[in-house]
Coordinates of N, CA and C in Angstrom, one line a residue:
G1494 N 0.6 -0.9 0.2 CA -0.3 -0.1 -0.2 C 0.7 1.1 0.2
A1495 N 0.1 2.1 -0.1 CA 0.5 3.9 -0.5 C 0.2 4.3 0.7
V1496 N 1.0 5.0 1.3 CA 1.3 5.9 2.3 C 1.2 7.4 2.1
Q1497 N 0.4 8.3 2.6 CA 0.6 9.4 2.4 C 0.6 10.6 3.4
F1498 N 1.5 11.3 3.3 CA 1.6 12.6 4.7 C 0.8 13.5 4.2
A1499 N 0.0 14.3 5.3 CA -0.3 15.8 4.8 C 0.2 16.5 6.3
D1500 N 0.8 17.4 5.5 CA 1.6 19.1 6.4 C 0.5 19.6 6.9
L1501 N 0.9 19.5 8.0 CA -0.1 20.0 9.0 C 0.4 21.5 9.8
N1502 N 1.3 22.0 9.2 CA 1.7 23.2 9.0 C 2.6 23.6 8.2
E1503 N 1.6 23.8 7.4 CA 2.5 24.7 6.1 C 2.5 26.3 6.3
G1504 N 1.9 26.9 7.1 CA 2.4 28.0 7.0 C 4.1 28.3 7.5
V1505 N 4.5 27.3 8.4 CA 5.8 27.2 9.2 C 6.9 27.4 8.0
N1506 N 7.8 28.1 8.6 CA 9.1 28.0 7.2 C 10.0 26.5 7.6
A1507 N 10.1 26.4 6.5 CA 10.7 25.2 6.4 C 12.3 25.3 8.0
F1508 N 12.9 26.3 7.6 CA 13.9 26.5 8.5 C 13.4 26.4 10.2
S1509 N 12.2 26.7 10.2 CA 11.6 27.5 11.6 C 11.1 25.9 12.2
R1510 N 11.4 24.8 11.8 CA 10.4 23.7 11.7 C 11.1 23.1 13.0
N1511 N 10.8 22.6 14.7 CA 11.1 21.7 15.5 C 12.4 21.1 15.5
Y1512 N 12.5 20.2 14.7 CA 13.5 19.2 14.1 C 14.6 19.7 13.7
V1513 N 14.6 20.9 12.7 CA 15.4 21.3 12.1 C 17.2 21.5 12.6
S1514 N 16.7 22.3 14.4 CA 18.0 21.9 14.9 C 18.6 20.6 15.1
E1515 N 18.0 19.4 15.5 CA 18.2 18.2 15.6 C 19.0 17.8 14.4
I1516 N 18.6 17.9 13.2 CA 19.0 17.7 12.1 C 20.4 18.3 11.5
R1517 N 20.4 19.1 11.9 CA 22.1 19.7 11.6 C 22.7 19.3 12.7
R1518 N 22.7 19.3 14.2 CA 23.5 18.5 15.2 C 23.8 17.6 14.2
S1519 N 22.8 16.3 13.8 CA 23.2 15.3 13.4 C 23.7 15.1 12.6
E1520 N 24.2 16.4 11.4 CA 24.4 16.1 10.3 C 26.1 17.0 10.8
E1521 N 26.2 17.5 11.4 CA 27.4 18.1 12.2 C 28.5 16.6 12.4
M1522 N 27.0 15.9 13.2 CA 28.1 14.6 14.5 C 28.7 13.6 12.6
E1523 N 28.0 13.5 11.5 CA 28.0 12.8 10.9 C 29.0 13.2 9.9
R1524 N 29.5 14.7 9.8 CA 30.6 14.8 9.3 C 32.1 15.1 10.3
R1525 N 32.2 15.1 11.4 CA 32.7 14.4 12.4 C 33.7 12.9 12.3
L1526 N 32.3 12.1 11.9 CA 32.6 10.5 11.8 C 33.2 10.6 10.6
R1527 N 32.7 11.1 10.0 CA 33.5 11.2 8.1 C 35.0 11.6 8.3
F1528 N 35.2 12.6 9.1 CA 36.5 13.4 8.9 C 37.3 12.1 9.9
F1529 N 36.8 11.5 10.9 CA 37.8 10.7 12.1 C 37.8 9.0 10.6
A1530 N 36.7 9.0 9.7 CA 36.8 7.5 9.0 C 37.8 8.0 8.1
G1531 N 38.0 9.3 7.8 CA 39.2 9.9 7.0 C 40.2 9.6 7.0
E1532 N 40.6 10.2 8.5 CA 42.0 10.3 9.2 C 42.2 8.7 9.1
I1533 N 41.5 7.7 10.0 CA 41.7 6.3 10.2 C 42.1 5.6 8.7
E1534 N 41.9 6.6 7.6 CA 42.2 5.9 6.3 C 43.5 6.3 6.0
R1535 N 43.6 7.8 6.2 CA 45.2 8.4 6.0 C 46.0 7.5 6.8
E1536 N 45.7 7.5 8.1 CA 46.7 6.2 8.8 C 47.3 4.9 9.1
K1537 N 45.9 4.6 7.5 CA 46.2 3.0 7.9 C 45.9 2.1 8.8
L1538 N 45.1 2.9 9.8 CA 45.1 1.8 11.3 C 44.2 0.9 10.6
P1539 N 44.2 -0.2 11.4 CA 43.5 -1.3 11.4 C 42.3 -1.3 11.9
V1540 N 41.3 -1.6 11.4 CA 39.5 -1.5 11.6 C 39.0 -3.6 11.6
P1541 N 39.0 -4.0 13.0 CA 38.8 -5.4 13.0 C 37.4 -5.5 12.1
A1542 N 37.9 -7.2 11.4 CA 36.9 -7.2 9.9 C 35.2 -7.4 11.1
D1543 N 35.5 -8.3 11.9 CA 34.2 -8.3 12.7 C 33.6 -7.3 13.2
Y1544 N 34.1 -6.2 13.2 CA 33.3 -5.0 13.7 C 31.7 -4.9 13.9
N1545 N 31.1 -4.7 14.6 CA 29.5 -4.6 14.6 C 29.1 -3.0 14.8
V1546 N 27.9 -2.9 14.1 CA 27.9 -1.1 14.2 C 26.9 -1.3 15.6
P1547 N 26.8 -0.1 16.3 CA 26.1 -0.6 17.4 C 25.2 0.2 17.1
Q1548 N 24.2 -0.1 17.9 CA 22.7 0.5 17.8 C 22.4 2.0 18.0
A1549 N 21.3 3.1 17.4 CA 21.7 3.9 18.1 C 21.1 4.0 19.1
P1550 N 21.7 5.2 19.8 CA 21.9 5.3 21.0 C 20.7 6.4 21.7
N1551 N 20.0 6.6 22.5 CA 19.3 6.9 23.3 C 19.2 8.5 22.8
P1552 N 18.4 9.4 23.0 CA 18.7 10.7 22.9 C 19.5 11.7 23.8
K1553 N 19.3 11.1 24.9 CA 19.8 11.7 26.0 C 22.0 11.5 25.7
D1554 N 22.4 10.2 25.7 CA 23.2 9.6 25.0 C 24.0 10.7 23.9
L1555 N 23.0 11.4 23.2 CA 23.0 11.8 21.9 C 24.6 13.1 22.2
I1556 N 23.9 13.8 23.4 CA 24.3 15.2 24.2 C 25.6 14.9 24.2
D1557 N 25.4 13.9 25.0 CA 27.4 13.0 25.4 C 28.3 12.8 24.2
L1558 N 27.2 12.1 23.2 CA 28.3 11.6 22.1 C 28.7 12.8 21.5
E1559 N 27.6 13.7 21.0 CA 28.5 15.1 20.6 C 29.4 15.7 21.3
A1560 N 29.4 15.8 22.5 CA 30.3 16.1 23.0 C 31.7 15.8 23.0
T1561 N 31.5 14.6 23.0 CA 32.9 13.2 23.2 C 33.8 13.8 21.6
L1562 N 32.1 13.6 20.3 CA 32.9 13.7 19.2 C 33.4 15.3 18.7
E1563 N 33.0 16.2 19.6 CA 33.8 17.6 19.5 C 35.3 17.8 20.2
Q1564 N 35.2 17.1 21.1 CA 36.7 17.2 21.8 C 37.4 16.1 21.0
L1565 N 37.1 15.3 20.4 CA 37.9 14.4 20.1 C 38.8 15.0 18.7
E1566 N 37.2 15.8 17.9 CA 37.7 16.6 16.5 C 38.8 17.3 17.1
G1567 N 38.6 18.3 17.7 CA 39.5 19.1 18.5 C 40.8 18.9 18.7
E1568 N 41.1 17.5 19.2 CA 42.5 17.5 19.9 C 43.0 16.6 18.5
T1569 N 42.2 16.4 17.6 CA 43.1 15.5 16.6 C 43.2 16.3 15.2
R1570 N 42.5 17.6 15.0 CA 43.1 18.6 14.6 C 44.4 19.5 14.8
Q1571 N 44.1 19.4 16.7 CA 45.4 20.0 17.3 C 46.5 19.0 16.4
I1572 N 46.7 17.5 16.9 CA 47.6 16.8 16.8 C 48.2 17.0 15.2
N1573 N 47.1 16.5 14.3 CA 47.7 17.0 13.0 C 48.3 18.5 12.4
A1574 N 47.9 19.5 13.5 CA 48.5 20.7 13.3 C 50.3 20.8 13.6
N1575 N 50.6 19.9 15.2 CA 51.8 19.6 15.3 C 52.7 19.2 14.7
Q1576 N 51.5 17.4 14.2 CA 52.9 17.0 13.2 C 53.0 17.4 12.4
E1577 N 52.0 18.5 11.6 CA 53.0 19.1 10.1 C 53.8 20.3 11.0
A1578 N 54.1 21.0 11.8 CA 54.9 21.8 12.2 C 56.3 21.4 12.6
L1579 N 56.0 19.8 13.4 CA 57.2 18.9 13.8 C 58.0 18.7 12.3
L1580 N 57.3 18.0 11.4 CA 57.4 18.1 10.1 C 58.6 19.1 9.4
R1581 N 57.9 20.3 9.2 CA 58.2 21.2 8.7 C 59.4 21.7 9.5
N1582 N 59.6 21.7 11.0 CA 60.9 22.1 11.3 C 62.1 20.7 11.0
F1583 N 61.2 19.4 11.1 CA 62.6 18.7 10.7 C 63.3 18.7 9.4
Y1584 N 62.7 18.7 8.8 CA 63.1 19.5 7.4 C 63.7 20.4 7.4
E1585 N 63.4 21.2 7.8 CA 63.9 22.8 7.3 C 65.7 22.6 8.9
L1586 N 65.8 21.9 10.2 CA 66.7 21.0 10.2 C 67.8 20.7 9.3
K1587 N 67.0 19.6 9.0 CA 67.9 18.7 8.2 C 68.7 19.8 6.8
E1588 N 67.6 20.7 6.8 CA 68.4 21.7 5.4 C 69.3 22.4 5.9
L1589 N 69.6 22.8 7.1 CA 70.5 23.6 7.5 C 71.9 22.7 8.4
K1590 N 72.0 21.5 8.5 CA 72.7 20.5 8.8 C 73.3 20.3 7.7
H1591 N 72.5 20.2 6.6 CA 73.6 19.9 5.3 C 74.1 21.1 5.1
V1592 N 73.4 22.0 4.9 CA 74.0 23.5 4.6 C 75.5 23.8 5.3
L1593 N 75.5 23.3 6.6 CA 76.2 23.6 7.8 C 77.8 22.3 7.4
N1594 N 77.1 20.9 6.7 CA 78.1 20.0 6.2 C 79.2 20.5 4.9
S1595 N 77.7 21.1 4.3 CA 78.7 21.5 3.0 C 79.7 22.6 2.9
A1596 N 79.1 23.7 3.9 CA 79.9 24.9 4.4 C 81.5 23.9 4.6
N1597 N 81.3 23.1 6.2 CA 82.2 22.7 6.7 C 83.4 22.4 5.4
A1598 N 82.8 20.9 5.3 CA 83.6 20.8 4.1 C 84.3 21.6 2.8
F1599 N 83.3 22.7 2.5 CA 84.1 23.6 1.8 C 85.6 24.3 2.4
F1600 N 84.8 24.9 3.6 CA 85.9 25.6 4.4 C 87.4 24.9 5.1
S1601 N 87.4 23.5 4.8 CA 88.1 22.7 5.4 C 89.0 22.0 4.0
S1602 N 88.3 22.2 2.8 CA 89.0 21.8 1.9 C 90.1 23.4 1.4
G1603 N 89.2 24.3 1.6 CA 89.7 26.0 1.8 C 91.2 26.1 2.9
C1604 N 90.9 25.6 3.5 CA 91.8 25.5 4.7 C 93.4 25.2 4.2
S1605 N 92.9 23.2 4.1 CA 94.1 22.7 3.5 C 95.3 23.1 2.3
N1606 N 94.0 23.9 1.3 CA 94.6 24.5 0.4 C 95.8 25.7 0.5
T1607 N 95.4 26.4 1.7 CA 95.9 27.6 1.9 C 97.0 27.3 3.0
A1608 N 96.7 26.1 3.2 CA 97.7 25.9 4.9 C 99.0 25.3 3.7
G1609 N 99.2 24.6 2.6 CA 100.1 23.6 2.1 C 100.9 25.5 1.4
R1610 N 100.1 26.5 1.2 CA 100.7 27.5 0.5 C 101.6 28.3 1.7
T1611 N 101.2 28.5 2.9 CA 102.1 29.1 3.6 C 102.9 28.3 4.3
A1612 N 102.6 27.0 4.2 CA 104.0 26.1 4.6 C 105.3 25.9 4.0
G1613 N 105.1 26.3 2.8 CA 105.9 26.4 1.7 C 106.4 27.5 1.5
A1614 N 107.4 28.0 0.1 CA 107.4 29.3 0.0 C 106.4 30.0 -0.5
P1615 N 106.3 31.5 -0.4 CA 105.4 31.9 -0.8 C 105.3 32.1 -2.6
S1616 N 104.2 31.3 -3.8 CA 104.3 31.6 -4.8 C 104.9 33.0 -5.4
S1617 N 104.9 34.0 -5.2 CA 105.5 34.7 -5.6 C 106.9 34.6 -5.6
A1618 N 108.8 33.8 -4.6 CA 109.0 33.3 -4.6 C 109.3 32.3 -6.0
V1619 N 108.9 31.4 -5.8 CA 108.8 30.5 -6.8 C 109.2 30.8 -7.6
R1620 N 107.9 31.1 -8.5 CA 107.7 32.7 -10.1 C 109.3 33.2 -10.1
R1621 N 110.0 33.8 -9.1 CA 111.4 34.7 -9.4 C 112.4 33.4 -9.7
G1622 N 112.1 32.3 -8.7 CA 113.6 31.5 -9.3 C 114.0 30.5 -10.0

């Protein structure tokens, strides 16, 4: 059989209805869960094959779940930002180390060439003789 629903609140704007805020909260929680799924996939974390999807929580438990997801998302974003900053610092320090090693090699080879000249006769004296 077919079912037909009648809108008993035709004069109410779609965004003013009672359930709109709950839908927005649910969409925000879904966005956060997609964010976590993306992080799990990006890090290649193992997910158990026998993982069972839990049943929908009670409405009062949704408030706690929403707060937990918000907190975990903030912490995860902060960890990601810190990791990026640490990697950036690591590569900058690695580059500086390479520059210092190259400069050390340059000056070491330059000092050994200059030391050979000063230890023997001056180059102008060699030409005269």
